[in-house]
Amino acid sequence: MSEKTLRDNEIRGFSCQLKKTGKFFYYEYKSPVTGTSRKHPLGRHGEITVEQARTMARASAGEVATGNDPQEQKRERRKEVEKQRQNTLRAFMEGDYRSVTPEETADVAQKNIKRHFSKWLDKPMSHITAFEMKKWLNNYPGAPSGGNRIMNDLRGILTKAVAAGYIDKTPMSEVKRLKEDKSKKIKYLTRKYEQQLMAGLDEYDVYRRELDGQHNGTFADLLRPLVIVAIHTGMRKGELLNLKVNDIDFASGIITVVGMGDHSDGQNHQKKKTRTKSLQTRYIPLNDVSTTILNDWLDQTGYTNLVFPNNSSQRACDKFIDRRWYKAREAAGLTGKIDFHGLRHTFGTRLAELRVDLVTIQELMGHESLDITAKYLHTSPERQHLAISGLAGY
């Protein structure tokens, strides 16, 4: 049966279209919003009666007469339904949130939210209250800084949900951060600890050479050059593991720590777009120690793509480094006294002890604010003892 349209004599624009699949009612009109001709579906014969279809057509005609477009209203209703579907924390976090958030930031936030707020994942975001957040924060078992950091991930998601129109406001403004110990000492290498660490690296090198059957080459593996470069550049572990040979300009004595760029994530070989925490490129001058160690290391490895790759493949790998770092730290007797990030703290602390101004330290370390940099103004225990001992002869 060919399609045929039957038009109503009583209501202009009201019609019934005969198709192979059945009879369908429509209201045809010119949109007062767009000025285009529209065909608004009213229903299928059998599911609604002719009189019901006429009533719906009259209602649609009334909408058009008052300047509304029934089709646009239908689209808006669909959008509202989709908005409600996306309104849960899980749906937004896995959907629109990722489209406006750097991939690594979204990955970390999503991991934290799923781990700590699993009961909230399938609740509408508008139903997550400040009371629940305060209760969670006050019962957080770890350090206050850790709880604040996790809550900041949730804050970022809800703030973007407001911007996207999924919720009207975020309750985070009513949630106060936990008080943190601003005077808590950061862990860094004192000169004594550095001597212990170098001795531990010596033991580690012997262990690696015996394990691998290697007796040639300046370095047993990448750990010693990685540690020394970390101490003398202040680079984060992730920045070091994704440092490329082309990022080092020996002629000018500068390392470029790239803010944005492709790199392997070290686990599933996918490409990610960020290489620094702040997403900002920074430039670090090489001193004599880091220049020598990098030249010797690259001479040994043959100037591959990554400066510090996993030996078994050309990719960065946190776990590959962590196992080696733990072994050397254990040999040095520094377990619990320093972690790998403490090497970066060592860099900042020593610059402050050399009376380098805060702005320069901030630029070298890639901090977003001077408040973060200011923590390196702490006084070393040796200087404190020296200051107090001077009182004895005052």
Coordinates of C-alpha atoms in Angstrom, one line a residue, residues 3-394:
E3 CA 1.5 6.2 1.6
K4 CA -1.6 8.4 1.6
T5 CA -2.5 11.5 3.6
L6 CA -6.0 12.3 4.7
R7 CA -6.5 16.0 5.9
D8 CA -9.1 17.1 8.3
N9 CA -11.6 19.7 7.1
E10 CA -12.2 21.1 10.6
I11 CA -8.7 21.6 12.0
R12 CA -6.2 23.1 9.6
G13 CA -2.9 21.1 9.7
F14 CA -4.4 18.0 11.3
S15 CA -3.9 14.9 9.1
C16 CA -3.8 11.1 9.2
Q17 CA -1.1 9.4 7.2
L18 CA -1.6 5.9 5.9
K19 CA 1.6 3.9 5.9
K20 CA 2.5 0.2 5.5
T21 CA 3.0 0.0 9.2
G22 CA -0.3 1.6 10.1
K23 CA -2.2 4.9 10.4
F24 CA -0.5 7.9 12.1
F25 CA -1.9 11.3 13.2
Y26 CA 0.1 14.5 12.7
Y27 CA -0.3 18.2 13.2
E28 CA 1.5 20.3 10.5
Y29 CA 2.4 23.9 11.1
K30 CA 4.9 26.7 10.5
S31 CA 7.2 27.1 13.5
P32 CA 6.8 30.5 15.2
V33 CA 10.4 30.0 16.6
T34 CA 12.3 28.9 13.4
G35 CA 9.9 29.9 10.6
T36 CA 10.2 26.4 9.1
S37 CA 7.5 23.9 8.3
R38 CA 7.1 21.2 10.9
K39 CA 5.2 18.0 11.3
H40 CA 4.4 17.1 14.9
P41 CA 3.5 13.4 15.5
L42 CA 0.4 13.0 17.7
G43 CA 0.1 9.2 17.8
R44 CA -0.9 6.0 16.1
H45 CA -4.4 5.0 15.3
G46 CA -5.5 2.2 17.6
E47 CA -3.3 3.6 20.4
I48 CA -5.3 6.8 20.4
T49 CA -8.7 7.6 18.8
V50 CA -9.5 10.1 16.1
E51 CA -11.2 12.4 18.7
Q52 CA -8.1 12.2 21.0
A53 CA -5.9 13.1 18.1
R54 CA -8.2 16.1 17.2
T55 CA -8.0 17.2 20.9
M56 CA -4.1 17.0 20.7
A57 CA -4.1 18.9 17.4
R58 CA -6.2 21.7 18.8
A59 CA -3.8 21.9 21.8
S60 CA -0.8 22.1 19.4
A61 CA -2.5 24.8 17.4
G62 CA -3.1 26.8 20.5
E63 CA 0.6 26.5 21.4
V64 CA 1.6 27.7 17.9
A65 CA -0.8 30.6 18.2
T66 CA 0.8 31.7 21.4
G67 CA 4.3 31.6 19.9
N68 CA 5.4 28.2 21.1
D69 CA 6.8 25.3 19.0
P70 CA 5.5 21.8 20.0
Q71 CA 8.5 20.1 18.5
E72 CA 10.9 22.4 20.3
Q73 CA 9.0 21.6 23.5
K74 CA 9.3 17.9 22.8
R75 CA 13.0 18.3 22.3
E76 CA 13.3 20.2 25.6
R77 CA 11.4 17.4 27.4
R78 CA 13.8 14.8 25.9
K79 CA 16.8 16.9 27.1
E80 CA 15.3 17.1 30.5
V81 CA 14.9 13.4 30.7
E82 CA 18.5 12.9 29.5
K83 CA 19.6 15.5 32.0
Q84 CA 17.9 13.6 34.8
R85 CA 19.5 10.4 33.6
Q86 CA 22.9 12.1 33.6
N87 CA 22.2 13.7 37.0
T88 CA 23.8 10.9 39.0
L89 CA 27.4 11.3 40.2
R90 CA 28.5 8.2 38.2
A91 CA 26.8 9.2 34.9
F92 CA 28.2 12.8 35.0
M93 CA 31.6 11.7 36.1
E94 CA 31.9 9.1 33.3
G95 CA 30.2 11.5 30.7
D96 CA 30.3 15.2 30.3
Y97 CA 32.8 15.7 33.1
R98 CA 35.5 13.9 31.2
S99 CA 34.9 16.0 28.1
V100 CA 36.0 19.2 30.0
T101 CA 38.7 17.8 32.3
P102 CA 42.3 16.7 31.5
E103 CA 42.5 13.0 31.2
E104 CA 44.9 12.3 34.1
T105 CA 43.0 14.6 36.4
A106 CA 39.7 12.9 35.5
D107 CA 41.3 9.4 36.0
V108 CA 42.6 10.3 39.5
A109 CA 39.3 12.0 40.5
Q110 CA 37.2 9.1 39.2
K111 CA 39.3 6.5 41.1
N112 CA 39.0 8.5 44.4
I113 CA 35.3 9.1 44.0
K114 CA 34.5 5.4 43.3
R115 CA 36.7 4.3 46.2
H116 CA 35.5 6.7 48.9
F117 CA 32.0 7.7 47.8
S118 CA 30.6 4.4 46.3
K119 CA 27.3 4.9 48.2
W120 CA 26.8 8.2 46.4
L121 CA 27.5 7.1 42.8
D122 CA 24.0 6.4 41.7
K123 CA 22.3 9.2 43.7
P124 CA 21.2 12.3 41.9
M125 CA 23.9 14.9 42.5
S126 CA 21.3 17.3 43.9
H127 CA 20.6 14.8 46.7
I128 CA 24.2 14.8 48.0
T129 CA 24.2 17.1 51.0
A130 CA 26.7 19.2 52.8
F131 CA 25.8 17.2 56.0
E132 CA 26.9 13.9 54.3
M133 CA 30.2 15.5 53.1
K134 CA 31.0 16.9 56.6
K135 CA 30.3 13.6 58.2
W136 CA 32.6 11.8 55.7
L137 CA 35.3 14.4 56.1
N138 CA 35.2 14.3 59.9
N139 CA 35.4 10.5 59.9
Y140 CA 38.3 10.3 57.4
P141 CA 40.9 8.0 59.0
G142 CA 44.0 9.4 57.3
A143 CA 45.9 12.7 57.4
P144 CA 43.7 15.8 57.1
S145 CA 45.5 16.7 53.9
G146 CA 44.5 13.4 52.3
G147 CA 40.8 14.0 53.2
N148 CA 40.9 17.5 51.9
R149 CA 42.5 16.3 48.7
I150 CA 39.8 13.7 48.1
M151 CA 37.1 16.2 48.9
N152 CA 38.6 18.6 46.4
D153 CA 38.1 16.0 43.7
L154 CA 34.4 15.9 44.5
R155 CA 34.3 19.7 44.7
G156 CA 35.7 19.9 41.1
I157 CA 33.2 17.5 39.8
L158 CA 30.2 19.2 41.4
T159 CA 31.4 22.6 40.3
K160 CA 31.5 21.5 36.7
A161 CA 28.1 19.9 37.1
V162 CA 26.7 23.3 38.1
A163 CA 28.4 24.9 35.0
A164 CA 26.9 22.2 32.8
G165 CA 23.4 22.8 34.2
Y166 CA 22.9 19.4 35.9
I167 CA 22.5 20.9 39.4
D168 CA 21.6 24.5 40.5
K169 CA 24.3 24.8 43.1
T170 CA 27.0 22.8 44.9
P171 CA 26.8 22.3 48.7
M172 CA 30.6 22.4 48.9
S173 CA 30.5 26.1 50.0
E174 CA 29.2 24.8 53.3
V175 CA 31.9 22.2 53.8
K176 CA 35.0 23.5 55.6
R177 CA 38.4 21.9 54.9
L178 CA 40.0 19.9 57.8
K179 CA 42.6 21.9 59.6
E180 CA 46.1 20.8 58.5
D181 CA 49.3 21.0 60.4
K182 CA 51.1 23.7 58.5
S183 CA 54.2 23.2 60.6
K184 CA 54.6 19.5 59.8
K185 CA 58.1 18.9 58.7
I186 CA 58.5 17.7 55.1
K187 CA 60.8 14.8 54.5
Y188 CA 64.0 15.6 52.7
L189 CA 67.6 14.4 52.5
T190 CA 69.8 15.8 55.1
R191 CA 73.5 15.5 54.3
K192 CA 73.7 12.5 56.6
Y193 CA 70.8 10.8 54.9
E194 CA 72.2 11.6 51.5
Q195 CA 75.4 9.8 52.4
Q196 CA 73.4 6.8 53.6
L197 CA 71.4 6.8 50.4
M198 CA 74.5 6.9 48.2
A199 CA 75.9 4.0 50.2
G200 CA 72.6 2.2 49.7
L201 CA 72.8 2.8 46.0
D202 CA 76.3 1.2 46.0
E203 CA 74.9 -1.9 47.6
Y204 CA 72.0 -1.9 45.2
D205 CA 74.3 -1.6 42.2
V206 CA 76.2 -4.7 43.4
Y207 CA 73.0 -6.6 43.8
R208 CA 71.8 -5.6 40.3
R209 CA 75.0 -6.6 38.7
E210 CA 75.0 -10.0 40.3
L211 CA 71.3 -10.5 39.5
D212 CA 71.7 -9.4 35.9
G213 CA 75.2 -10.8 35.4
Q214 CA 76.3 -7.4 34.2
H215 CA 79.8 -6.1 34.9
N216 CA 80.2 -3.4 32.2
G217 CA 78.8 0.1 32.1
T218 CA 79.0 3.0 34.5
F219 CA 75.5 2.2 36.0
A220 CA 74.0 -1.1 37.0
D221 CA 70.6 0.3 35.9
L222 CA 68.6 3.6 35.7
L223 CA 68.1 4.0 39.5
R224 CA 71.2 5.9 40.4
P225 CA 71.0 8.5 37.6
L226 CA 67.3 8.8 38.2
V227 CA 67.8 9.6 41.9
I228 CA 70.7 12.0 41.3
V229 CA 68.8 13.9 38.6
A230 CA 65.8 14.1 40.9
I231 CA 67.9 15.7 43.7
H232 CA 69.5 18.2 41.3
T233 CA 66.4 19.2 39.2
G234 CA 63.5 18.8 41.6
M235 CA 61.5 17.0 38.9
R236 CA 58.6 14.8 40.0
K237 CA 58.9 11.0 39.4
G238 CA 56.3 11.1 36.6
E239 CA 58.1 14.0 34.9
L240 CA 61.4 12.1 35.0
L241 CA 59.8 8.9 33.7
N242 CA 58.3 10.7 30.8
L243 CA 61.3 12.9 30.1
K244 CA 62.5 12.5 26.5
V245 CA 66.0 12.8 25.2
N246 CA 64.9 15.7 22.9
D247 CA 63.7 17.6 26.1
I248 CA 67.4 18.0 27.1
D249 CA 69.4 20.7 25.5
F250 CA 73.0 20.1 26.6
A251 CA 74.3 23.1 24.5
S252 CA 72.2 25.6 26.5
G253 CA 72.2 23.5 29.7
I254 CA 68.4 23.4 29.9
I255 CA 65.8 20.7 30.6
T256 CA 62.3 21.4 29.2
V257 CA 59.7 19.8 31.3
V258 CA 56.8 19.7 28.9
G259 CA 53.4 20.7 30.2
M260 CA 51.3 19.1 27.5
G261 CA 52.2 16.2 25.1
D262 CA 51.6 12.6 24.3
H263 CA 53.2 9.9 26.5
S264 CA 52.6 6.3 27.4
D265 CA 50.8 5.7 30.6
G266 CA 53.1 2.8 31.5
Q267 CA 50.3 0.3 32.0
N268 CA 48.1 -0.2 29.0
H269 CA 50.1 1.7 26.4
Q270 CA 47.4 4.3 25.8
K271 CA 48.4 7.8 25.1
K272 CA 47.8 10.6 27.5
K273 CA 48.1 14.3 26.9
T274 CA 49.7 15.7 30.1
R275 CA 53.3 15.4 31.3
T276 CA 53.3 17.9 34.2
K277 CA 51.0 18.2 37.2
S278 CA 50.2 21.9 36.5
L279 CA 50.0 21.4 32.7
Q280 CA 52.5 24.2 32.4
T281 CA 55.9 23.9 30.6
R282 CA 58.9 24.9 32.7
Y283 CA 62.6 25.1 32.1
I284 CA 65.2 23.8 34.5
P285 CA 68.9 24.7 34.2
L286 CA 71.3 21.8 34.4
N287 CA 74.1 22.0 37.0
D288 CA 77.5 20.2 36.6
V289 CA 76.3 17.2 38.5
S290 CA 73.1 16.6 36.5
T291 CA 74.9 17.4 33.2
T292 CA 77.6 14.8 33.9
I293 CA 75.2 12.1 35.1
L294 CA 72.8 12.5 32.2
N295 CA 75.7 12.5 29.6
D296 CA 77.1 9.3 31.1
W297 CA 73.7 7.6 31.4
L298 CA 72.7 8.5 27.8
D299 CA 76.1 7.3 26.5
Q300 CA 75.4 4.0 28.1
T301 CA 71.8 3.6 26.9
G302 CA 72.3 4.9 23.4
Y303 CA 70.1 8.0 23.5
T304 CA 66.7 6.2 23.2
N305 CA 63.4 8.0 23.1
L306 CA 62.8 8.1 26.8
V307 CA 65.7 9.1 29.1
F308 CA 64.6 6.6 31.8
P309 CA 62.7 3.7 30.2
N310 CA 61.8 0.3 31.5
N311 CA 64.7 -1.8 30.4
S312 CA 62.4 -4.4 28.8
S313 CA 60.4 -1.9 26.8
Q314 CA 60.4 1.8 25.7
R315 CA 57.9 3.0 28.2
A316 CA 57.7 4.6 31.6
C317 CA 56.6 2.4 34.5
D318 CA 56.1 3.5 38.1
K319 CA 56.0 0.0 39.5
F320 CA 59.3 -0.8 37.7
I321 CA 60.9 2.1 39.6
D322 CA 59.2 1.6 42.9
R323 CA 60.6 -1.9 43.4
R324 CA 64.1 -0.7 42.8
W325 CA 63.7 2.4 44.9
Y326 CA 62.5 0.4 47.9
K327 CA 65.4 -2.0 47.6
A328 CA 68.0 0.8 47.6
R329 CA 66.2 2.7 50.4
E330 CA 66.1 -0.5 52.5
A331 CA 69.9 -1.0 51.9
A332 CA 70.4 2.6 53.0
G333 CA 68.4 2.1 56.2
L334 CA 66.1 4.9 55.2
T335 CA 62.8 3.0 55.0
G336 CA 60.1 5.3 56.4
K337 CA 62.4 8.3 56.5
I338 CA 62.3 9.4 52.9
D339 CA 60.2 8.6 49.9
F340 CA 60.9 9.3 46.2
H341 CA 59.0 12.6 46.4
G342 CA 61.4 13.6 49.2
L343 CA 64.1 14.0 46.6
R344 CA 62.1 16.8 45.2
H345 CA 61.7 18.3 48.7
T346 CA 65.4 18.1 49.0
F347 CA 65.9 20.2 45.9
G348 CA 63.5 22.9 47.2
T349 CA 64.9 22.9 50.7
R350 CA 68.5 23.3 49.5
L351 CA 67.5 26.2 47.2
A352 CA 65.9 27.9 50.2
E353 CA 69.0 27.3 52.3
L354 CA 71.1 29.0 49.6
R355 CA 68.8 32.0 50.0
V356 CA 67.3 31.7 46.5
D357 CA 64.2 33.9 46.3
L358 CA 60.8 32.2 46.5
V359 CA 59.6 33.2 43.0
T360 CA 62.6 31.5 41.4
I361 CA 62.1 28.4 43.5
Q362 CA 58.4 28.5 42.5
E363 CA 59.3 28.7 38.8
L364 CA 61.9 25.9 39.0
M365 CA 59.5 23.6 40.8
G366 CA 56.4 24.4 38.8
H367 CA 54.2 25.4 41.8
E368 CA 51.0 27.1 41.1
S369 CA 51.2 29.4 44.2
L370 CA 53.9 30.8 46.5
D371 CA 52.0 29.3 49.4
I372 CA 53.2 25.9 48.3
T373 CA 56.7 27.1 47.8
A374 CA 56.9 28.8 51.2
K375 CA 57.0 25.4 53.0
Y376 CA 60.6 25.1 51.9
L377 CA 61.5 28.0 54.2
H378 CA 61.6 25.6 57.1
T379 CA 64.9 25.7 59.1
S380 CA 67.0 22.5 59.1
P381 CA 67.6 20.8 62.5
E382 CA 71.3 21.5 62.2
R383 CA 70.7 25.2 61.9
Q384 CA 68.2 25.1 64.8
H385 CA 70.8 23.4 67.1
L386 CA 73.5 25.9 66.0
A387 CA 71.2 28.8 66.8
I388 CA 70.3 27.5 70.2
S389 CA 73.9 26.5 71.1
G390 CA 74.9 30.2 70.5
L391 CA 72.8 31.2 73.5
A392 CA 75.1 29.4 75.8
G393 CA 77.8 32.0 75.4
Y394 CA 75.5 35.0 75.1

